Short mmCIF file of C-alpha atoms in Angstrom, two decimals:
data_model
loop_
_atom_site.label_atom_id
_atom_site.label_comp_id
_atom_site.label_asym_id
_atom_site.label_seq_id
_atom_site.Cartn_x
_atom_site.Cartn_y
_atom_site.Cartn_z
CA MET T 690 141.63 -64.52 157.33
CA LEU T 691 142.92 -64.59 160.91
CA THR T 692 139.63 -66.18 161.98
CA SER T 693 139.67 -68.68 159.11
CA THR T 694 143.21 -69.70 160.01
CA VAL T 695 142.26 -70.42 163.61
CA LEU T 696 139.20 -72.38 162.44
CA VAL T 697 141.33 -74.65 160.24
CA LEU T 698 143.74 -75.24 163.14
CA MET T 699 140.71 -76.21 165.23
CA MET T 700 139.80 -78.77 162.56
CA ALA T 701 143.03 -80.65 163.27
CA ILE T 702 143.24 -80.14 167.02
CA PRO T 703 140.90 -80.98 168.57
CA GLY T 704 138.45 -81.74 165.71
CA LEU T 705 140.18 -84.49 163.73
CA ALA T 706 141.88 -85.86 166.85
CA LEU T 707 138.50 -86.38 168.58
CA PHE T 708 136.80 -87.66 165.41
CA TYR T 709 139.45 -90.35 164.94
CA GLY T 710 140.04 -90.93 168.66
CA GLY T 711 136.43 -91.92 169.28
CA MET T 712 136.40 -94.37 166.37
CA VAL T 713 139.29 -96.56 167.48
CA ARG T 714 139.27 -99.10 170.30
CA LYS T 715 139.93 -97.85 173.83
CA LYS T 716 143.47 -99.27 173.93
CA GLY T 717 144.52 -97.06 171.00
CA VAL T 718 142.75 -93.75 171.56
CA LEU T 719 145.71 -91.91 173.11
CA ALA T 720 148.01 -93.06 170.31
CA VAL T 721 145.69 -91.51 167.71
CA LEU T 722 145.37 -88.28 169.70
CA MET T 723 149.15 -88.14 170.11
CA GLN T 724 149.73 -88.70 166.41
CA CYS T 725 147.35 -85.89 165.40
CA PHE T 726 148.78 -83.45 167.95
CA ALA T 727 152.42 -84.27 167.19
CA ILE T 728 151.85 -83.99 163.43
CA VAL T 729 150.49 -80.45 163.83
CA CYS T 730 153.61 -79.53 165.82
CA LEU T 731 156.07 -81.21 163.45
CA LEU T 732 154.48 -79.87 160.30
CA SER T 733 154.16 -76.32 161.60
CA VAL T 734 157.93 -76.15 162.06
CA THR T 735 158.56 -77.95 158.75
CA TRP T 736 156.35 -75.43 156.93
CA PHE T 737 158.36 -72.56 158.44
CA VAL T 738 161.70 -74.13 157.55
CA VAL T 739 161.09 -75.17 153.94
CA GLY T 740 157.51 -76.31 153.20
CA TYR T 741 156.12 -72.85 152.42
CA SER T 742 159.01 -72.12 150.10
CA LEU T 743 158.56 -75.38 148.15
CA ALA T 744 154.83 -74.73 147.77
CA PHE T 745 154.64 -71.00 147.10
CA SER T 746 157.97 -69.60 145.91
CA ASP T 747 159.29 -69.49 142.34
CA GLY T 748 160.94 -72.75 141.38
CA GLY T 749 162.77 -71.32 138.37
CA SER T 750 163.15 -73.91 135.61
CA LEU T 751 161.23 -76.43 137.74
CA ASN T 752 158.40 -74.03 138.61
CA ALA T 753 155.82 -76.15 136.78
CA TYR T 754 156.44 -78.87 139.35
CA VAL T 755 157.79 -77.39 142.59
CA GLY T 756 158.80 -74.11 144.19
CA GLY T 757 162.33 -73.17 145.24
CA PHE T 758 164.17 -72.39 148.46
CA SER T 759 164.04 -68.59 148.39
CA LYS T 760 161.47 -68.31 151.22
CA MET T 761 163.01 -70.80 153.64
CA PHE T 762 162.62 -69.62 157.25
CA LEU T 763 160.28 -66.91 155.87
CA ASN T 764 163.20 -65.21 154.17
CA GLY T 765 162.05 -61.95 152.60
CA VAL T 766 158.68 -61.97 154.35
CA GLY T 767 158.22 -58.99 156.63
CA VAL T 768 155.49 -57.24 158.56
CA GLU T 769 154.41 -55.22 155.51
CA THR T 770 154.79 -57.98 152.88
CA LEU T 771 151.53 -58.76 151.10
CA SER T 772 150.19 -61.89 149.42
CA GLY T 773 147.47 -60.47 147.21
CA THR T 774 145.53 -58.19 149.53
CA ILE T 775 146.41 -59.81 152.87
CA PRO T 776 149.64 -59.88 154.89
CA GLU T 777 151.87 -62.67 153.67
CA THR T 778 152.36 -63.75 157.29
CA VAL T 779 148.62 -64.47 157.46
CA PHE T 780 148.64 -66.33 154.13
CA PHE T 781 151.68 -68.30 155.33
CA THR T 782 149.91 -69.35 158.55
CA PHE T 783 146.60 -70.09 156.80
CA GLN T 784 148.36 -72.43 154.38
CA MET T 785 150.37 -73.89 157.28
CA THR T 786 147.14 -75.21 158.78
CA PHE T 787 146.37 -77.04 155.50
CA PHE T 788 149.92 -78.45 155.49
CA ALA T 789 149.40 -79.71 159.05
CA ILE T 790 145.95 -81.28 158.75
CA THR T 791 146.49 -83.12 155.44
CA PRO T 792 149.07 -85.64 156.74
CA ALA T 793 147.05 -85.97 159.95
CA LEU T 794 144.12 -87.25 157.85
CA ILE T 795 146.25 -90.23 156.82
CA VAL T 796 146.44 -91.39 160.45
CA GLY T 797 142.95 -92.88 160.19
CA ALA T 798 144.05 -95.41 157.58
CA PHE T 799 146.72 -97.11 159.71
CA ALA T 800 145.26 -96.71 163.21
CA ASP T 801 146.41 -99.27 165.80
CA ARG T 802 149.48 -100.55 163.98
CA MET T 803 152.20 -97.99 163.09
CA LYS T 804 155.21 -97.09 165.23
CA PHE T 805 155.20 -93.52 166.50
CA SER T 806 158.78 -92.99 165.30
CA ALA T 807 157.70 -94.13 161.84
CA VAL T 808 154.71 -91.78 161.92
CA CYS T 809 156.98 -88.81 162.65
CA ILE T 810 159.49 -89.61 159.90
CA PHE T 811 156.89 -90.60 157.33
CA MET T 812 154.73 -87.50 157.84
CA VAL T 813 157.56 -84.99 157.45
CA LEU T 814 158.88 -86.70 154.31
CA TRP T 815 155.39 -87.09 152.87
CA ALA T 816 154.50 -83.47 153.48
CA LEU T 817 157.64 -82.24 151.69
CA ILE T 818 157.75 -84.76 148.84
CA VAL T 819 154.02 -85.20 148.14
CA TYR T 820 151.97 -82.37 149.63
CA ALA T 821 154.22 -79.40 148.87
CA PRO T 822 154.66 -80.19 145.14
CA VAL T 823 150.95 -80.95 144.59
CA CYS T 824 150.05 -77.74 146.44
CA HIS T 825 152.42 -75.90 144.09
CA TRP T 826 150.89 -77.57 141.03
CA VAL T 827 147.42 -76.31 141.92
CA TRP T 828 147.85 -73.11 143.95
CA GLY T 829 151.48 -72.07 143.51
CA GLY T 830 151.56 -71.51 139.76
CA GLY T 831 152.40 -75.06 138.73
CA PHE T 832 151.25 -77.05 135.71
CA LEU T 833 147.78 -78.03 136.94
CA SER T 834 146.77 -74.41 137.52
CA GLU T 835 148.17 -73.56 134.08
CA ASP T 836 146.09 -76.41 132.63
CA GLY T 837 142.90 -74.98 134.17
CA VAL T 838 142.23 -77.56 136.91
CA LEU T 839 139.70 -76.19 139.40
CA ASP T 840 140.34 -76.85 143.10
CA PHE T 841 139.01 -74.07 145.28
CA ALA T 842 140.00 -75.32 148.73
CA GLY T 843 141.79 -78.66 148.41
CA GLY T 844 139.90 -81.52 146.74
CA THR T 845 143.08 -82.72 145.01
CA VAL T 846 145.69 -81.03 147.17
CA VAL T 847 144.28 -82.22 150.50
CA HIS T 848 141.70 -84.98 150.17
CA ILE T 849 142.66 -87.08 147.14
CA ASN T 850 146.27 -86.72 148.25
CA ALA T 851 145.55 -87.91 151.80
CA GLY T 852 143.10 -90.59 150.63
CA VAL T 853 145.54 -92.19 148.20
CA ALA T 854 148.34 -92.04 150.77
CA GLY T 855 146.03 -93.68 153.31
CA LEU T 856 145.17 -96.51 150.94
CA VAL T 857 148.81 -97.14 150.03
CA THR T 858 149.85 -97.05 153.70
CA CYS T 859 147.17 -99.46 154.94
CA LEU T 860 148.02 -101.89 152.12
CA PHE T 861 151.74 -101.60 152.88
CA LEU T 862 151.22 -102.24 156.61
CA GLY T 863 148.67 -105.00 156.20
CA LYS T 864 145.55 -105.65 158.24
CA ARG T 865 145.19 -105.19 161.98
CA ILE T 866 145.51 -108.40 163.97
CA GLY T 867 142.04 -109.86 164.28
CA TYR T 868 140.58 -107.75 161.46
CA GLY T 869 137.36 -109.39 160.27
CA THR T 870 137.10 -111.69 163.30
CA GLU T 871 137.40 -109.43 166.38
CA ASN T 872 135.02 -106.63 167.34
CA MET T 873 136.69 -103.37 166.33
CA ALA T 874 133.73 -101.07 166.89
CA PRO T 875 134.33 -97.44 167.92
CA HIS T 876 134.91 -97.11 171.67
CA ASN T 877 133.28 -93.67 172.10
CA LEU T 878 131.02 -92.21 169.40
CA VAL T 879 130.34 -89.18 171.61
CA LEU T 880 133.95 -88.09 171.03
CA SER T 881 133.59 -88.77 167.30
CA LEU T 882 130.41 -86.71 167.01
CA ILE T 883 132.06 -83.81 168.85
CA GLY T 884 135.06 -84.14 166.56
CA ALA T 885 132.91 -84.27 163.42
CA SER T 886 130.99 -81.21 164.59
CA LEU T 887 134.22 -79.28 165.17
CA LEU T 888 135.37 -80.34 161.70
CA TRP T 889 132.12 -79.07 160.19
CA VAL T 890 132.39 -75.70 161.94
CA GLY T 891 136.09 -75.44 161.18
CA TRP T 892 135.53 -76.30 157.53
CA PHE T 893 134.10 -72.83 156.99
CA GLY T 894 137.61 -71.59 157.68
CA PHE T 895 138.92 -74.18 155.23
CA ASN T 896 136.52 -73.36 152.39
CA VAL T 897 135.39 -69.77 153.00
CA GLY T 898 138.92 -68.76 153.99
CA SER T 899 140.14 -69.96 150.61
CA ALA T 900 138.32 -66.97 149.11
CA LEU T 901 141.13 -65.01 150.83
CA GLY T 902 138.79 -62.25 151.99
CA ALA T 903 135.36 -61.33 153.31
CA SER T 904 133.76 -61.01 149.87
CA ALA T 905 130.51 -61.77 148.07
CA GLY T 906 132.18 -64.89 146.66
CA ALA T 907 133.00 -66.04 150.18
CA GLY T 908 129.31 -65.76 151.03
CA MET T 909 128.39 -68.17 148.25
CA VAL T 910 131.11 -70.57 149.46
CA MET T 911 129.42 -70.56 152.86
CA VAL T 912 126.09 -71.51 151.26
CA THR T 913 127.50 -74.32 149.12
CA THR T 914 129.51 -75.76 152.01
CA GLN T 915 126.53 -75.98 154.34
CA VAL T 916 124.09 -77.33 151.74
CA ALA T 917 126.42 -80.06 150.46
CA THR T 918 127.40 -81.20 153.95
CA ALA T 919 123.81 -81.51 155.16
CA ALA T 920 122.76 -83.28 151.93
CA ALA T 921 125.58 -85.82 152.19
CA ALA T 922 124.86 -86.55 155.85
CA LEU T 923 121.22 -87.18 154.99
CA SER T 924 121.94 -89.30 151.91
CA TRP T 925 124.34 -91.52 153.92
CA MET T 926 121.80 -91.74 156.76
CA PHE T 927 118.91 -92.73 154.50
CA ILE T 928 120.83 -95.26 152.42
CA GLU T 929 122.19 -96.86 155.61
CA TRP T 930 118.66 -96.88 157.03
CA ILE T 931 117.45 -98.69 153.92
CA VAL T 932 120.35 -101.15 153.66
CA HIS T 933 121.10 -101.87 157.34
CA LYS T 934 117.65 -101.02 158.78
CA LYS T 935 119.05 -98.52 161.32
CA PRO T 936 120.45 -95.00 160.90
CA SER T 937 123.64 -94.75 162.98
CA VAL T 938 125.55 -91.89 164.56
CA LEU T 939 128.71 -93.17 162.89
CA GLY T 940 126.87 -93.11 159.56
CA ILE T 941 125.50 -89.59 159.70
CA ILE T 942 128.79 -88.06 160.83
CA SER T 943 130.69 -90.03 158.17
CA GLY T 944 128.24 -88.69 155.59
CA ALA T 945 128.78 -85.14 156.78
CA ILE T 946 132.55 -85.48 156.41
CA ALA T 947 132.07 -86.98 152.94
CA GLY T 948 129.98 -83.96 151.96
CA LEU T 949 132.56 -81.54 153.35
CA VAL T 950 135.28 -83.32 151.39
CA ALA T 951 133.34 -83.39 148.12
CA ILE T 952 132.30 -79.73 148.20
CA THR T 953 135.83 -78.56 149.00
CA PRO T 954 137.12 -78.37 145.40
CA ALA T 955 133.76 -77.07 144.11
CA CYS T 956 132.62 -74.61 146.78
CA GLY T 957 133.83 -71.46 145.01
CA PHE T 958 132.67 -72.52 141.55
CA VAL T 959 129.13 -73.90 141.97
CA ASP T 960 125.75 -72.64 143.17
CA GLY T 961 123.37 -74.13 145.74
CA TRP T 962 121.83 -76.61 143.29
CA GLY T 963 125.23 -77.94 142.31
CA ALA T 964 126.19 -78.21 145.98
CA LEU T 965 123.02 -80.19 146.73
CA TRP T 966 123.74 -82.79 144.04
CA ILE T 967 127.42 -83.01 144.96
CA GLY T 968 126.41 -83.68 148.58
CA ILE T 969 123.87 -86.34 147.67
CA ALA T 970 126.35 -88.10 145.37
CA ALA T 971 129.12 -87.98 147.96
CA GLY T 972 126.95 -89.52 150.68
CA LEU T 973 125.81 -92.39 148.50
CA ILE T 974 129.12 -93.19 146.79
CA CYS T 975 131.27 -92.90 149.93
CA PHE T 976 128.81 -95.09 151.84
CA PHE T 977 129.18 -97.93 149.36
CA MET T 978 132.97 -97.48 149.10
CA SER T 979 133.39 -97.54 152.88
CA THR T 980 131.12 -100.53 153.44
CA THR T 981 130.40 -102.79 150.45
CA VAL T 982 133.55 -102.21 148.38
CA LYS T 983 135.96 -102.24 151.34
CA LYS T 984 134.44 -105.47 152.60
CA ALA T 985 134.54 -107.07 149.15
CA LEU T 986 138.20 -106.17 148.55
CA GLY T 987 139.28 -106.90 152.13
CA TYR T 988 141.69 -104.03 152.75
CA ASP T 989 141.92 -102.57 156.27
CA ASP T 990 141.51 -98.81 155.91
CA SER T 991 140.76 -98.48 159.63
CA LEU T 992 138.72 -95.26 159.65
CA ASP T 993 137.88 -95.01 155.91
CA VAL T 994 140.39 -92.41 154.84
CA TRP T 995 140.32 -93.69 151.26
CA GLY T 996 136.57 -94.35 151.26
CA ILE T 997 135.69 -90.84 152.48
CA HIS T 998 138.59 -88.49 151.69
CA GLY T 999 140.00 -90.16 148.60
CA VAL T 1000 136.71 -91.13 146.97
CA GLY T 1001 134.88 -88.03 148.22
CA GLY T 1002 137.64 -85.84 146.83
CA ILE T 1003 137.43 -87.58 143.44
CA VAL T 1004 133.63 -87.23 143.36
CA GLY T 1005 133.87 -83.55 144.23
CA ALA T 1006 136.67 -82.80 141.78
CA LEU T 1007 134.83 -84.47 138.89
CA LEU T 1008 131.48 -82.88 139.70
CA THR T 1009 133.16 -79.47 139.91
CA GLY T 1010 133.67 -79.88 136.18
CA VAL T 1011 129.98 -80.69 135.78
CA PHE T 1012 128.34 -78.02 137.95
CA ALA T 1013 130.78 -75.08 137.70
CA VAL T 1014 128.93 -71.80 137.04
CA GLU T 1015 130.79 -69.15 135.05
CA ALA T 1016 128.97 -66.29 136.82
CA ILE T 1017 130.27 -67.57 140.19
CA GLY T 1018 133.79 -68.84 139.62
CA GLY T 1019 134.63 -67.57 136.16
CA THR T 1020 134.67 -71.02 134.53
CA PRO T 1021 131.65 -72.82 133.03
CA GLY T 1022 131.17 -76.54 133.56
CA LEU T 1023 129.50 -79.33 131.60
CA ILE T 1024 125.97 -78.09 132.28
CA GLU T 1025 126.88 -74.68 130.84
CA GLY T 1026 128.33 -76.32 127.74
CA ASN T 1027 131.98 -76.75 128.70
CA ALA T 1028 132.36 -80.54 128.66
CA ALA T 1029 136.15 -80.20 128.39
CA GLN T 1030 136.29 -79.05 132.01
CA VAL T 1031 135.38 -82.56 133.17
CA LEU T 1032 138.39 -83.93 131.28
CA THR T 1033 140.58 -81.21 132.79
CA GLN T 1034 139.40 -82.22 136.26
CA LEU T 1035 140.09 -85.87 135.44
CA TRP T 1036 143.63 -84.91 134.43
CA GLY T 1037 144.17 -83.19 137.78
CA ILE T 1038 142.84 -86.23 139.65
CA ALA T 1039 145.02 -88.66 137.68
CA ALA T 1040 148.21 -86.62 138.12
CA THR T 1041 147.64 -86.37 141.86
CA ILE T 1042 146.85 -90.07 142.29
CA VAL T 1043 149.88 -91.27 140.31
CA TRP T 1044 152.43 -89.02 142.02
CA CYS T 1045 150.98 -89.57 145.48
CA ALA T 1046 150.81 -93.37 145.16
CA ILE T 1047 154.37 -93.79 143.84
CA ALA T 1048 155.95 -91.29 146.23
CA THR T 1049 154.04 -92.57 149.27
CA PHE T 1050 155.15 -96.15 148.57
CA ALA T 1051 158.77 -95.03 148.22
CA ILE T 1052 158.63 -93.02 151.48
CA LEU T 1053 157.18 -96.04 153.31
CA ILE T 1054 160.04 -98.23 152.06
CA VAL T 1055 162.61 -95.69 153.28
CA THR T 1056 160.85 -95.29 156.64
CA ASN T 1057 160.67 -99.07 157.04
CA ILE T 1058 164.43 -99.35 156.42
CA LEU T 1059 165.17 -96.58 158.93
CA VAL T 1060 162.99 -97.58 161.90
CA GLY T 1061 160.47 -100.23 160.77
CA VAL T 1062 156.89 -99.12 160.25
CA ARG T 1063 154.77 -101.65 162.08
CA VAL T 1064 154.65 -102.36 165.81
CA SER T 1065 155.27 -105.89 167.05
CA GLU T 1066 152.39 -108.30 167.49
CA PRO T 1067 152.44 -108.20 171.33
CA VAL T 1068 152.42 -104.37 171.28
CA GLU T 1069 149.50 -104.29 168.86
CA ILE T 1070 147.49 -106.83 170.86
CA GLU T 1071 148.01 -105.08 174.20
CA GLY T 1072 147.56 -101.64 172.67
CA LEU T 1073 149.67 -98.73 171.45
CA ASP T 1074 148.66 -96.45 174.32
CA ILE T 1075 150.40 -98.33 177.13
CA ASN T 1076 153.31 -99.64 175.03
CA LEU T 1077 154.27 -96.56 173.02
CA HIS T 1078 153.18 -93.75 175.31
CA GLY T 1079 152.99 -95.30 178.79
CA GLU T 1080 149.44 -94.06 179.34
CA VAL T 1081 145.93 -95.48 179.24
CA VAL T 1082 142.37 -94.22 179.34
CA GLN T 1083 140.65 -95.70 182.38
#
């Protein structure tokens, strides 16, 4: 669990930071790196102060929806305190890394146009008002876990949550100046491939670590994670090859991330065959959402947070209900005769989307009143790096 925790931290910094940093234009790369790094710092402290308590303590009469304040500042958690079979300090830090990376995922949706002050305020509020309650619903004894929603490592809690927040945020902010007319191609795909590779490696901490021990079940999670990721990368690559005549580096790494996202809720409940089909579906569906659908609807989700994390999370959560194997995760899915599990998964998806969308919009309004959310036009045109941080990449 110590190793898994460090791997998830590596997913955020440097993995996600490099993945996103390479995909923006050169004038905004440091701003993206700064946002990812600062979010990890801010959210680590926030988790210690109150986030962990809201997610994983008893909320009393409100326990179906949110935890309480009894574990603020790690109150009552000592060296010998256990969470299941592991030290609670380790569980606390493992879950802290989830709490830190989830808001950082949202950064990709509004790249190049949000004030840094607004990022800081928005992320702390979002993590406490959106992430912590949804985490409690699924993993902390809340109503979705009571209803039987399956989410092994964060399909709803992390990816649908971040994807919906990304979509709402990019719509609220509006398009980048020059979107659709200027060249906004990635400035350094080498950085993005390194970042994607670190995400892939780190994701074993994310998924396998969610087994909370070095067990036989964790071994199967490792299999399903690898198979689905490779399948999704290939399905994105081949469909792009067919549609656009060339397989791109950006395409194959985007497909890999889509596969990692989609297998996340399912990895502890399905076998290799289920993982293969989940990966193939994720690659194909996320490709069309991130290219054809985004272009048709005209929204500016800069780095496809909705198209990959939101949609990939939905695909994975639904297909968990289809491919779940009772002998692996204790719950049968549609293929084993339990069609109701698909409806249960749909309920979990819907609850997460509705709460996340409404709360994210409200937090953006508050943040806009406090500091304003969007940079000025001259700042955006010249670049966030030099204007917000006083630095540039030469």
